[in-house]
mmCIF file of C-alpha atoms in Angstrom:
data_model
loop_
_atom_site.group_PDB
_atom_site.id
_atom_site.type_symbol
_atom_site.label_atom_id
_atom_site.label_comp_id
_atom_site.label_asym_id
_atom_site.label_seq_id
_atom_site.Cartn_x
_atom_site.Cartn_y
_atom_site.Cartn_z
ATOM 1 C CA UNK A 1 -21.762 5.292 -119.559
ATOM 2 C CA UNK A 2 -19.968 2.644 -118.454
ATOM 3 C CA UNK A 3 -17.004 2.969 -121.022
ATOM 4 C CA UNK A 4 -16.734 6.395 -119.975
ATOM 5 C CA UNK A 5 -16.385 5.817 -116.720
ATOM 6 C CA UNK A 6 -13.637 3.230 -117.433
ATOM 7 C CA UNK A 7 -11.972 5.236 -120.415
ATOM 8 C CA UNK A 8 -11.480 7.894 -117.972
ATOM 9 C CA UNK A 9 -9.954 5.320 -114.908
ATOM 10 C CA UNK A 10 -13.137 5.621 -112.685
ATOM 11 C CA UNK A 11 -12.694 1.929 -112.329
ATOM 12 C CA UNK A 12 -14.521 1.626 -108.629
ATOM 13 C CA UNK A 13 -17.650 3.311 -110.223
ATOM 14 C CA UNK A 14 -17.999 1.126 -113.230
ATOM 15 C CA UNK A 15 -17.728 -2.358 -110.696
ATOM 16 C CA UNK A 16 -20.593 -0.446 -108.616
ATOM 17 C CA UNK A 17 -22.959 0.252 -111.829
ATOM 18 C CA UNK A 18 -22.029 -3.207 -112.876
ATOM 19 C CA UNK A 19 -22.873 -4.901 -109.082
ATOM 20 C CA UNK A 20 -26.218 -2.712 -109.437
ATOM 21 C CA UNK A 21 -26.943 -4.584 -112.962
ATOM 22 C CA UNK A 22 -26.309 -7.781 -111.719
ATOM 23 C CA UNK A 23 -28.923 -7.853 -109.163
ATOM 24 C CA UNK A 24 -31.377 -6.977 -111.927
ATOM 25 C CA UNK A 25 -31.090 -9.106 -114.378
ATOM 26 C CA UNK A 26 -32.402 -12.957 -113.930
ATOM 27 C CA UNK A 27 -30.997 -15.142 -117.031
ATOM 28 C CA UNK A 28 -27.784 -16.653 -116.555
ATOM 29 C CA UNK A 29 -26.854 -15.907 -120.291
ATOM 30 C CA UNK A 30 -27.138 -12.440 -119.227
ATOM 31 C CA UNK A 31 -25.316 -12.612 -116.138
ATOM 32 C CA UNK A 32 -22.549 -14.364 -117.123
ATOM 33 C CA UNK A 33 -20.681 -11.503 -119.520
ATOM 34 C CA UNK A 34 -21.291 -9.475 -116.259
ATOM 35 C CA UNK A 35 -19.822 -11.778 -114.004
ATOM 36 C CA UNK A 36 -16.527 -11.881 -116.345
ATOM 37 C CA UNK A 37 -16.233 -8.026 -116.771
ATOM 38 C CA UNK A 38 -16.441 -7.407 -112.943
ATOM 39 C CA UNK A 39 -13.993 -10.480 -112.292
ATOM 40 C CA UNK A 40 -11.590 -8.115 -114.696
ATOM 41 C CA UNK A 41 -12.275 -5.450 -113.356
ATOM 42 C CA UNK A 42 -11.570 -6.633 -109.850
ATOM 43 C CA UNK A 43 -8.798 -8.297 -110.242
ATOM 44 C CA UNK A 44 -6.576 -6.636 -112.770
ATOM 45 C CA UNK A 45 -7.746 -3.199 -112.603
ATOM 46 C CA UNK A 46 -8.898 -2.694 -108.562
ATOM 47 C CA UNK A 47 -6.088 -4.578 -106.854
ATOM 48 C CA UNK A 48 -8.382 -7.155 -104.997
ATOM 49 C CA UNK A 49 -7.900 -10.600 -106.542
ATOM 50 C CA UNK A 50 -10.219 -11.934 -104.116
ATOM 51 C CA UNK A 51 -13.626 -10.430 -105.450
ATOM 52 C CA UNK A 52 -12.070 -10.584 -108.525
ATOM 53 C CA UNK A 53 -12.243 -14.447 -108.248
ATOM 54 C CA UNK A 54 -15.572 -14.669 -106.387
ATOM 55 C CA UNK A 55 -16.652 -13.209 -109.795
ATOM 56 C CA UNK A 56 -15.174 -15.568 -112.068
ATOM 57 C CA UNK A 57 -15.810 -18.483 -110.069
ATOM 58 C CA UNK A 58 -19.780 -17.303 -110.355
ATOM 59 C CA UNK A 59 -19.503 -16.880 -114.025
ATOM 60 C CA UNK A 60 -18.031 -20.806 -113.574
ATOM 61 C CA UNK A 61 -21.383 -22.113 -112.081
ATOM 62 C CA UNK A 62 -23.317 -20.515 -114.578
ATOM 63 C CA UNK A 63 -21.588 -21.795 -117.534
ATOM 64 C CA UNK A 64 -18.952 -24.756 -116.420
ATOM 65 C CA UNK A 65 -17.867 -24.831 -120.094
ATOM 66 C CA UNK A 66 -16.825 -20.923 -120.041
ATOM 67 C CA UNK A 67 -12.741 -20.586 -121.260
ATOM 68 C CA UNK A 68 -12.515 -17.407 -120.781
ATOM 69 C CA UNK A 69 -13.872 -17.701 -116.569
ATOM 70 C CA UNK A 70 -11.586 -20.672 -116.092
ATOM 71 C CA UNK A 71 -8.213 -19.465 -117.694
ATOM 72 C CA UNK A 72 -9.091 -16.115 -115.358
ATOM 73 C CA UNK A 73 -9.442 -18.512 -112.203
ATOM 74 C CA UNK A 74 -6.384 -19.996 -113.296
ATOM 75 C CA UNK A 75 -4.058 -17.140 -113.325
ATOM 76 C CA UNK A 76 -5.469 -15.631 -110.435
ATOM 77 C CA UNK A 77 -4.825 -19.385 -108.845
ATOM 78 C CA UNK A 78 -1.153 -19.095 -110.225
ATOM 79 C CA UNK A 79 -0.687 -15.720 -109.268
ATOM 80 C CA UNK A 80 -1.724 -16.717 -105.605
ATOM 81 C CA UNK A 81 0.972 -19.418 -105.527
ATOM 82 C CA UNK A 82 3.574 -17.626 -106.879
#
């Protein structure tokens, strides 16, 4: 459902169904991928760079080793300077 809703640009709706899934589900393996899709979909797709980076940053604390959170925090970081 998801995908649909994003296919079809219903971008606000697919963070909400996403925010709902995070708050069920309790391993941090499972979190993470969560984490990164709403930091996406916050900050590239919705405008606000802010949540976009309180996502990443989570996905960060769960896994400090994760590329693909910290090159995301780091254009959002260069973005913010420019």
């Amino acid at each position: 459902e998801a995908q649909v809703l994003e296919q079809s640009g219903e971008y606000a709706e697919v963070a909400e169904m996403l925010e709902k899934h995070l708050g069920a589900v309790e391993h941090a393996h499972q979190k993470l991928p969560v984490h990164l899709e709403l930091g996406r979909l916050w900050a590239q797709l919705l405008g606000d760079s802010a949540k976009g980076r309180e996502h990443f940053e989570a996905a960060l604390r769960l896994s400090p080793s994760s590329y693909a959170a910290a090159m995301a925090l780091f254009a959002l970081y260069t973005d913010a300077a420019d």
